[in-house]
């Protein structure tokens, strides 16, 4: 069973802090990794994709991938209350299927 | 970025009626679209994969005769919930994959309430 694991949270951080969201996956051969943000009552929106080991930065967001340890993380710098949402990790496993598997999501609360 | 639309955004219907939900990719061609369902405070559940010009592939436990999927063009897929019942009330979200089929872009979702 190929799985994507996330801590459901909630993760509570003060405004201006760095929020760190983590995701582990079971298939060592996975190639593509995605972070989506989902506000309450809304559909997910893509934040970042990452395919290679290391860091990928986009504005206040940094995705980190470590294939050897089978984890991918998302860092949000200078967290704002508007970042409060559920963050979904998605992994495209190896073995032919291109359909990504989603984790259950981590709820992030940024308090003023 | 790629834009996916859904219509309607809200629908309320009586038990036993059928409801059709449309999913459109507005600025790209999507050979593959996906239909998800999400109950309150739960994770996304993939219902089926919709391939243009062929039959949809349903996930285990999803009734293909109840959730009819049609993907007649590269920009449109429809989900019809037949003989809807209150337990079908949920948030239905479609997504479309881009040409390299690596990234999914989600529609805004359709909230269905069956009375």
PDB file of C-alpha atoms in Angstrom:
ATOM      1  CA  UNK A   1       0.000   0.000   0.000  1.00  0.00           C
ATOM      2  CA  UNK A   2       1.530   3.269  -1.116  1.00  0.00           C
ATOM      3  CA  UNK A   3       0.902   5.948   1.436  1.00  0.00           C
ATOM      4  CA  UNK A   4       1.380   9.625   2.086  1.00  0.00           C
ATOM      5  CA  UNK A   5       1.446  10.633   5.731  1.00  0.00           C
ATOM      6  CA  UNK A   6       0.889  14.038   7.234  1.00  0.00           C
ATOM      7  CA  UNK A   7       0.296  15.172  10.778  1.00  0.00           C
ATOM      8  CA  UNK A   8      -3.277  16.461  10.837  1.00  0.00           C
ATOM      9  CA  UNK A   9      -2.413  19.206  13.319  1.00  0.00           C
ATOM     10  CA  UNK A  10      -3.506  21.810  13.927  1.00  0.00           C
ATOM     11  CA  UNK A  11      -0.125  23.465  13.753  1.00  0.00           C
ATOM     12  CA  UNK A  12      -0.350  26.829  15.446  1.00  0.00           C
ATOM     13  CA  UNK A  13       2.292  29.496  14.852  1.00  0.00           C
ATOM     14  CA  UNK A  14       2.417  33.215  15.627  1.00  0.00           C
ATOM     15  CA  UNK A  15       2.290  35.759  12.864  1.00  0.00           C
ATOM     16  CA  UNK A  16       5.739  36.375  11.399  1.00  0.00           C
ATOM     17  CA  UNK A  17       7.117  32.976  12.385  1.00  0.00           C
ATOM     18  CA  UNK A  18       8.225  30.161  10.121  1.00  0.00           C
ATOM     19  CA  UNK A  19       5.691  27.389   9.683  1.00  0.00           C
ATOM     20  CA  UNK A  20       7.128  23.970   8.899  1.00  0.00           C
ATOM     21  CA  UNK A  21       4.881  21.327   7.377  1.00  0.00           C
ATOM     22  CA  UNK A  22       6.087  17.784   6.874  1.00  0.00           C
ATOM     23  CA  UNK A  23       5.079  14.856   4.712  1.00  0.00           C
ATOM     24  CA  UNK A  24       6.462  11.332   4.444  1.00  0.00           C
ATOM     25  CA  UNK A  25       5.776   8.811   1.756  1.00  0.00           C
ATOM     26  CA  UNK A  26       6.198   5.101   1.417  1.00  0.00           C
ATOM     27  CA  UNK A  27       7.429   4.580  -2.144  1.00  0.00           C
ATOM     28  CA  UNK A  28      11.136   5.219  -2.520  1.00  0.00           C
ATOM     29  CA  UNK A  29      10.783   5.429  -6.309  1.00  0.00           C
ATOM     30  CA  UNK A  30       8.393   8.388  -6.238  1.00  0.00           C
ATOM     31  CA  UNK A  31       9.284  11.127  -8.693  1.00  0.00           C
ATOM     32  CA  UNK A  32       6.937  14.070  -8.318  1.00  0.00           C
ATOM     33  CA  UNK A  33       5.811  15.919  -5.232  1.00  0.00           C
ATOM     34  CA  UNK A  34       3.263  18.662  -4.798  1.00  0.00           C
ATOM     35  CA  UNK A  35       1.992  20.979  -2.095  1.00  0.00           C
ATOM     36  CA  UNK A  36      -1.574  22.274  -2.269  1.00  0.00           C
ATOM     37  CA  UNK A  37      -3.315  24.766  -0.011  1.00  0.00           C
ATOM     38  CA  UNK A  38      -7.001  24.359   0.764  1.00  0.00           C
ATOM     39  CA  UNK A  39      -8.989  27.041   2.528  1.00  0.00           C
ATOM     40  CA  UNK A  40     -12.065  25.936   4.414  1.00  0.00           C
ATOM     41  CA  UNK A  41     -14.930  25.325   2.012  1.00  0.00           C
ATOM     42  CA  UNK A  42     -12.739  25.805  -1.049  1.00  0.00           C
ATOM     43  CA  UNK A  43     -10.946  23.473  -3.429  1.00  0.00           C
ATOM     44  CA  UNK A  44      -7.180  22.899  -3.313  1.00  0.00           C
ATOM     45  CA  UNK A  45      -4.835  25.252  -5.112  1.00  0.00           C
ATOM     46  CA  UNK A  46      -1.324  24.326  -6.190  1.00  0.00           C
ATOM     47  CA  UNK A  47       1.452  26.065  -4.289  1.00  0.00           C
ATOM     48  CA  UNK A  48       4.558  24.269  -5.446  1.00  0.00           C
ATOM     49  CA  UNK A  49       5.890  21.214  -7.160  1.00  0.00           C
ATOM     50  CA  UNK A  50       9.308  19.677  -6.605  1.00  0.00           C
ATOM     51  CA  UNK A  51      11.055  16.876  -8.393  1.00  0.00           C
ATOM     52  CA  UNK A  52      14.710  16.933  -7.292  1.00  0.00           C
ATOM     53  CA  UNK A  53      16.427  16.612  -3.949  1.00  0.00           C
ATOM     54  CA  UNK A  54      17.098  19.874  -2.198  1.00  0.00           C
ATOM     55  CA  UNK A  55      15.254  23.141  -1.775  1.00  0.00           C
ATOM     56  CA  UNK A  56      12.978  25.020  -4.110  1.00  0.00           C
ATOM     57  CA  UNK A  57      11.963  28.539  -3.198  1.00  0.00           C
ATOM     58  CA  UNK A  58       9.017  30.595  -4.407  1.00  0.00           C
ATOM     59  CA  UNK A  59       8.413  33.798  -2.528  1.00  0.00           C
ATOM     60  CA  UNK A  60       7.719  32.997   1.115  1.00  0.00           C
ATOM     61  CA  UNK A  61       7.420  29.290   0.365  1.00  0.00           C
ATOM     62  CA  UNK A  62      10.251  26.765   0.292  1.00  0.00           C
ATOM     63  CA  UNK A  63       9.755  23.117  -0.547  1.00  0.00           C
ATOM     64  CA  UNK A  64      12.393  20.681   0.622  1.00  0.00           C
ATOM     65  CA  UNK A  65      12.776  17.174  -0.749  1.00  0.00           C
ATOM     66  CA  UNK A  66      14.875  14.359   0.667  1.00  0.00           C
ATOM     67  CA  UNK A  67      14.312  11.212  -1.336  1.00  0.00           C
ATOM     68  CA  UNK A  68      16.717   9.136   0.748  1.00  0.00           C
ATOM     69  CA  UNK A  69      14.673   9.824   3.859  1.00  0.00           C
ATOM     70  CA  UNK A  70      11.402   9.847   1.926  1.00  0.00           C
ATOM     71  CA  UNK A  71      10.105  13.135   3.156  1.00  0.00           C
ATOM     72  CA  UNK A  72       9.073  16.408   1.650  1.00  0.00           C
ATOM     73  CA  UNK A  73       8.441  19.553   3.630  1.00  0.00           C
ATOM     74  CA  UNK A  74       7.029  23.002   3.084  1.00  0.00           C
ATOM     75  CA  UNK A  75       8.349  26.037   4.922  1.00  0.00           C
ATOM     76  CA  UNK A  76       6.342  29.234   5.062  1.00  0.00           C
ATOM     77  CA  UNK A  77       8.379  32.248   6.109  1.00  0.00           C
ATOM     78  CA  UNK A  78       6.854  35.335   7.696  1.00  0.00           C
ATOM     79  CA  UNK A  79       3.578  33.494   8.264  1.00  0.00           C
ATOM     80  CA  UNK A  80       0.434  35.569   7.919  1.00  0.00           C
ATOM     81  CA  UNK A  81      -3.074  34.913   9.250  1.00  0.00           C
ATOM     82  CA  UNK A  82      -4.122  34.532   5.604  1.00  0.00           C
ATOM     83  CA  UNK A  83      -1.891  31.455   5.421  1.00  0.00           C
ATOM     84  CA  UNK A  84      -4.246  29.676   7.808  1.00  0.00           C
ATOM     85  CA  UNK A  85      -5.515  26.724   5.794  1.00  0.00           C
ATOM     86  CA  UNK A  86      -5.080  23.007   5.310  1.00  0.00           C
ATOM     87  CA  UNK A  87      -1.944  22.044   3.383  1.00  0.00           C
ATOM     88  CA  UNK A  88      -2.091  18.897   1.308  1.00  0.00           C
ATOM     89  CA  UNK A  89       0.939  16.927   0.239  1.00  0.00           C
ATOM     90  CA  UNK A  90       0.603  14.895  -2.967  1.00  0.00           C
ATOM     91  CA  UNK A  91       3.028  12.288  -4.249  1.00  0.00           C
ATOM     92  CA  UNK A  92       3.172  10.738  -7.675  1.00  0.00           C
ATOM     93  CA  UNK A  93       4.343   7.212  -7.054  1.00  0.00           C
ATOM     94  CA  UNK A  94       6.461   5.159  -9.401  1.00  0.00           C
ATOM     95  CA  UNK A  95       5.122   2.102 -11.175  1.00  0.00           C
ATOM     96  CA  UNK A  96       3.125   3.465 -14.063  1.00  0.00           C
ATOM     97  CA  UNK A  97       0.276   5.383 -12.483  1.00  0.00           C
ATOM     98  CA  UNK A  98       0.618   9.129 -12.856  1.00  0.00           C
ATOM     99  CA  UNK A  99      -2.233   9.808 -10.491  1.00  0.00           C
ATOM    100  CA  UNK A 100      -0.863  11.427  -7.344  1.00  0.00           C
ATOM    101  CA  UNK A 101      -1.857  10.237  -3.917  1.00  0.00           C
ATOM    102  CA  UNK A 102      -2.886  12.907  -1.448  1.00  0.00           C
ATOM    103  CA  UNK A 103      -2.153  12.998   2.239  1.00  0.00           C
ATOM    104  CA  UNK A 104      -4.898  13.916   4.699  1.00  0.00           C
ATOM    105  CA  UNK A 105      -3.510  17.406   5.077  1.00  0.00           C
ATOM    106  CA  UNK A 106      -2.131  19.491   7.929  1.00  0.00           C
ATOM    107  CA  UNK A 107      -4.222  22.278   9.361  1.00  0.00           C
ATOM    108  CA  UNK A 108      -2.187  25.449   9.904  1.00  0.00           C
ATOM    109  CA  UNK A 109      -3.352  28.279  12.136  1.00  0.00           C
ATOM    110  CA  UNK A 110      -1.412  31.534  12.120  1.00  0.00           C
ATOM    111  CA  UNK A 111      -2.517  33.702  15.023  1.00  0.00           C
ATOM    112  CA  UNK A 112      -1.923  37.457  15.222  1.00  0.00           C
TER     113      UNK A 112
ATOM    114  CA  UNK B   1      -1.649  29.301 -14.667  1.00  0.00           C
ATOM    115  CA  UNK B   2      -4.120  26.699 -15.829  1.00  0.00           C
ATOM    116  CA  UNK B   3      -7.753  27.405 -15.040  1.00  0.00           C
ATOM    117  CA  UNK B   4     -10.428  24.824 -14.388  1.00  0.00           C
ATOM    118  CA  UNK B   5     -14.054  25.759 -13.910  1.00  0.00           C
ATOM    119  CA  UNK B   6     -16.975  23.847 -12.483  1.00  0.00           C
ATOM    120  CA  UNK B   7     -20.682  24.397 -12.806  1.00  0.00           C
ATOM    121  CA  UNK B   8     -22.784  24.674 -10.782  1.00  0.00           C
ATOM    122  CA  UNK B   9     -20.989  25.763  -7.649  1.00  0.00           C
ATOM    123  CA  UNK B  10     -23.991  24.916  -5.479  1.00  0.00           C
ATOM    124  CA  UNK B  11     -26.873  22.572  -6.031  1.00  0.00           C
ATOM    125  CA  UNK B  12     -29.749  21.542  -3.788  1.00  0.00           C
ATOM    126  CA  UNK B  13     -31.985  18.774  -5.001  1.00  0.00           C
ATOM    127  CA  UNK B  14     -34.639  16.380  -3.819  1.00  0.00           C
ATOM    128  CA  UNK B  15     -33.823  12.778  -3.077  1.00  0.00           C
ATOM    129  CA  UNK B  16     -34.176  10.596  -6.160  1.00  0.00           C
ATOM    130  CA  UNK B  17     -33.287  13.217  -8.722  1.00  0.00           C
ATOM    131  CA  UNK B  18     -30.166  13.283 -10.874  1.00  0.00           C
ATOM    132  CA  UNK B  19     -27.610  16.047 -10.833  1.00  0.00           C
ATOM    133  CA  UNK B  20     -25.055  16.864 -13.523  1.00  0.00           C
ATOM    134  CA  UNK B  21     -21.827  18.662 -12.725  1.00  0.00           C
ATOM    135  CA  UNK B  22     -19.620  20.088 -15.460  1.00  0.00           C
ATOM    136  CA  UNK B  23     -15.854  20.473 -15.335  1.00  0.00           C
ATOM    137  CA  UNK B  24     -14.050  22.538 -17.953  1.00  0.00           C
ATOM    138  CA  UNK B  25     -10.412  23.305 -18.586  1.00  0.00           C
ATOM    139  CA  UNK B  26     -10.461  26.877 -19.855  1.00  0.00           C
ATOM    140  CA  UNK B  27      -7.003  27.512 -21.225  1.00  0.00           C
ATOM    141  CA  UNK B  28      -5.518  24.109 -21.857  1.00  0.00           C
ATOM    142  CA  UNK B  29      -6.516  20.749 -23.224  1.00  0.00           C
ATOM    143  CA  UNK B  30      -6.912  18.041 -20.659  1.00  0.00           C
ATOM    144  CA  UNK B  31      -6.834  14.469 -21.869  1.00  0.00           C
ATOM    145  CA  UNK B  32      -7.373  13.367 -18.300  1.00  0.00           C
ATOM    146  CA  UNK B  33      -9.659  14.770 -15.650  1.00  0.00           C
ATOM    147  CA  UNK B  34     -10.240  13.534 -12.140  1.00  0.00           C
ATOM    148  CA  UNK B  35     -13.286  13.581  -9.910  1.00  0.00           C
ATOM    149  CA  UNK B  36     -12.930  13.790  -6.156  1.00  0.00           C
ATOM    150  CA  UNK B  37     -15.349  13.865  -3.267  1.00  0.00           C
ATOM    151  CA  UNK B  38     -14.642  15.454   0.064  1.00  0.00           C
ATOM    152  CA  UNK B  39     -16.788  15.136   3.164  1.00  0.00           C
ATOM    153  CA  UNK B  40     -16.472  17.782   5.899  1.00  0.00           C
ATOM    154  CA  UNK B  41     -13.120  17.749   7.650  1.00  0.00           C
ATOM    155  CA  UNK B  42     -11.977  14.730   5.680  1.00  0.00           C
ATOM    156  CA  UNK B  43      -9.373  14.234   3.000  1.00  0.00           C
ATOM    157  CA  UNK B  44      -9.890  14.220  -0.736  1.00  0.00           C
ATOM    158  CA  UNK B  45     -11.157  10.908  -2.048  1.00  0.00           C
ATOM    159  CA  UNK B  46     -10.519  10.096  -5.675  1.00  0.00           C
ATOM    160  CA  UNK B  47     -13.689   8.754  -7.253  1.00  0.00           C
ATOM    161  CA  UNK B  48     -12.661   8.228 -10.847  1.00  0.00           C
ATOM    162  CA  UNK B  49     -10.292   9.148 -13.607  1.00  0.00           C
ATOM    163  CA  UNK B  50     -11.910  10.468 -16.742  1.00  0.00           C
ATOM    164  CA  UNK B  51     -10.142   9.963 -20.053  1.00  0.00           C
ATOM    165  CA  UNK B  52     -11.238  11.804 -23.173  1.00  0.00           C
ATOM    166  CA  UNK B  53     -12.909   9.466 -25.629  1.00  0.00           C
ATOM    167  CA  UNK B  54     -12.874   6.400 -23.417  1.00  0.00           C
ATOM    168  CA  UNK B  55     -14.582   4.978 -20.387  1.00  0.00           C
ATOM    169  CA  UNK B  56     -13.772   6.343 -16.977  1.00  0.00           C
ATOM    170  CA  UNK B  57     -11.749   4.347 -14.488  1.00  0.00           C
ATOM    171  CA  UNK B  58     -13.476   4.151 -11.138  1.00  0.00           C
ATOM    172  CA  UNK B  59     -11.831   3.672  -7.760  1.00  0.00           C
ATOM    173  CA  UNK B  60     -12.735   0.711  -5.657  1.00  0.00           C
ATOM    174  CA  UNK B  61     -16.056   1.158  -3.923  1.00  0.00           C
ATOM    175  CA  UNK B  62     -17.385   3.839  -6.291  1.00  0.00           C
ATOM    176  CA  UNK B  63     -20.501   2.744  -8.172  1.00  0.00           C
ATOM    177  CA  UNK B  64     -20.068   3.475 -11.852  1.00  0.00           C
ATOM    178  CA  UNK B  65     -23.811   3.238 -12.502  1.00  0.00           C
ATOM    179  CA  UNK B  66     -24.520   5.831  -9.849  1.00  0.00           C
ATOM    180  CA  UNK B  67     -21.759   8.264 -10.758  1.00  0.00           C
ATOM    181  CA  UNK B  68     -21.821   8.563 -14.534  1.00  0.00           C
ATOM    182  CA  UNK B  69     -18.825  10.223 -16.083  1.00  0.00           C
ATOM    183  CA  UNK B  70     -18.574  11.507 -19.632  1.00  0.00           C
ATOM    184  CA  UNK B  71     -15.458  13.099 -21.114  1.00  0.00           C
ATOM    185  CA  UNK B  72     -16.591  13.977 -24.610  1.00  0.00           C
ATOM    186  CA  UNK B  73     -13.979  16.611 -25.434  1.00  0.00           C
ATOM    187  CA  UNK B  74     -10.531  17.716 -24.378  1.00  0.00           C
ATOM    188  CA  UNK B  75     -11.980  20.519 -22.303  1.00  0.00           C
ATOM    189  CA  UNK B  76     -15.131  19.078 -20.768  1.00  0.00           C
ATOM    190  CA  UNK B  77     -15.936  16.257 -18.400  1.00  0.00           C
ATOM    191  CA  UNK B  78     -19.279  15.750 -16.678  1.00  0.00           C
ATOM    192  CA  UNK B  79     -20.251  13.854 -13.552  1.00  0.00           C
ATOM    193  CA  UNK B  80     -23.876  12.855 -13.138  1.00  0.00           C
ATOM    194  CA  UNK B  81     -25.027  11.721  -9.732  1.00  0.00           C
ATOM    195  CA  UNK B  82     -28.014   9.546 -10.513  1.00  0.00           C
ATOM    196  CA  UNK B  83     -30.888   9.026  -8.093  1.00  0.00           C
ATOM    197  CA  UNK B  84     -29.169  11.163  -5.501  1.00  0.00           C
ATOM    198  CA  UNK B  85     -29.735  10.466  -1.817  1.00  0.00           C
ATOM    199  CA  UNK B  86     -28.873  12.484   1.283  1.00  0.00           C
ATOM    200  CA  UNK B  87     -25.709  10.431   1.828  1.00  0.00           C
ATOM    201  CA  UNK B  88     -24.452  11.707  -1.534  1.00  0.00           C
ATOM    202  CA  UNK B  89     -24.358  15.234  -0.118  1.00  0.00           C
ATOM    203  CA  UNK B  90     -20.750  16.280  -0.340  1.00  0.00           C
ATOM    204  CA  UNK B  91     -18.221  18.593  -1.959  1.00  0.00           C
ATOM    205  CA  UNK B  92     -17.393  17.345  -5.451  1.00  0.00           C
ATOM    206  CA  UNK B  93     -14.176  18.615  -6.973  1.00  0.00           C
ATOM    207  CA  UNK B  94     -12.757  17.994 -10.404  1.00  0.00           C
ATOM    208  CA  UNK B  95      -9.207  18.460 -11.533  1.00  0.00           C
ATOM    209  CA  UNK B  96      -7.490  18.397 -14.891  1.00  0.00           C
ATOM    210  CA  UNK B  97      -3.993  17.280 -15.702  1.00  0.00           C
ATOM    211  CA  UNK B  98      -1.772  19.291 -17.988  1.00  0.00           C
ATOM    212  CA  UNK B  99      -0.104  17.859 -21.077  1.00  0.00           C
ATOM    213  CA  UNK B 100       2.694  16.121 -19.206  1.00  0.00           C
ATOM    214  CA  UNK B 101       0.134  14.748 -16.779  1.00  0.00           C
ATOM    215  CA  UNK B 102       2.276  15.710 -13.833  1.00  0.00           C
ATOM    216  CA  UNK B 103       0.348  18.566 -12.329  1.00  0.00           C
ATOM    217  CA  UNK B 104      -3.310  18.645 -11.417  1.00  0.00           C
ATOM    218  CA  UNK B 105      -5.261  21.878 -11.379  1.00  0.00           C
ATOM    219  CA  UNK B 106      -8.449  21.860  -9.369  1.00  0.00           C
ATOM    220  CA  UNK B 107     -11.788  23.373 -10.167  1.00  0.00           C
ATOM    221  CA  UNK B 108     -13.556  25.436  -7.502  1.00  0.00           C
ATOM    222  CA  UNK B 109     -15.785  22.531  -6.500  1.00  0.00           C
ATOM    223  CA  UNK B 110     -19.507  21.877  -6.420  1.00  0.00           C
ATOM    224  CA  UNK B 111     -21.331  21.600  -3.150  1.00  0.00           C
ATOM    225  CA  UNK B 112     -24.244  19.152  -3.400  1.00  0.00           C
ATOM    226  CA  UNK B 113     -27.016  18.983  -0.844  1.00  0.00           C
ATOM    227  CA  UNK B 114     -29.630  16.283  -1.273  1.00  0.00           C
ATOM    228  CA  UNK B 115     -32.772  16.777   0.784  1.00  0.00           C
TER     229      UNK B 115
END
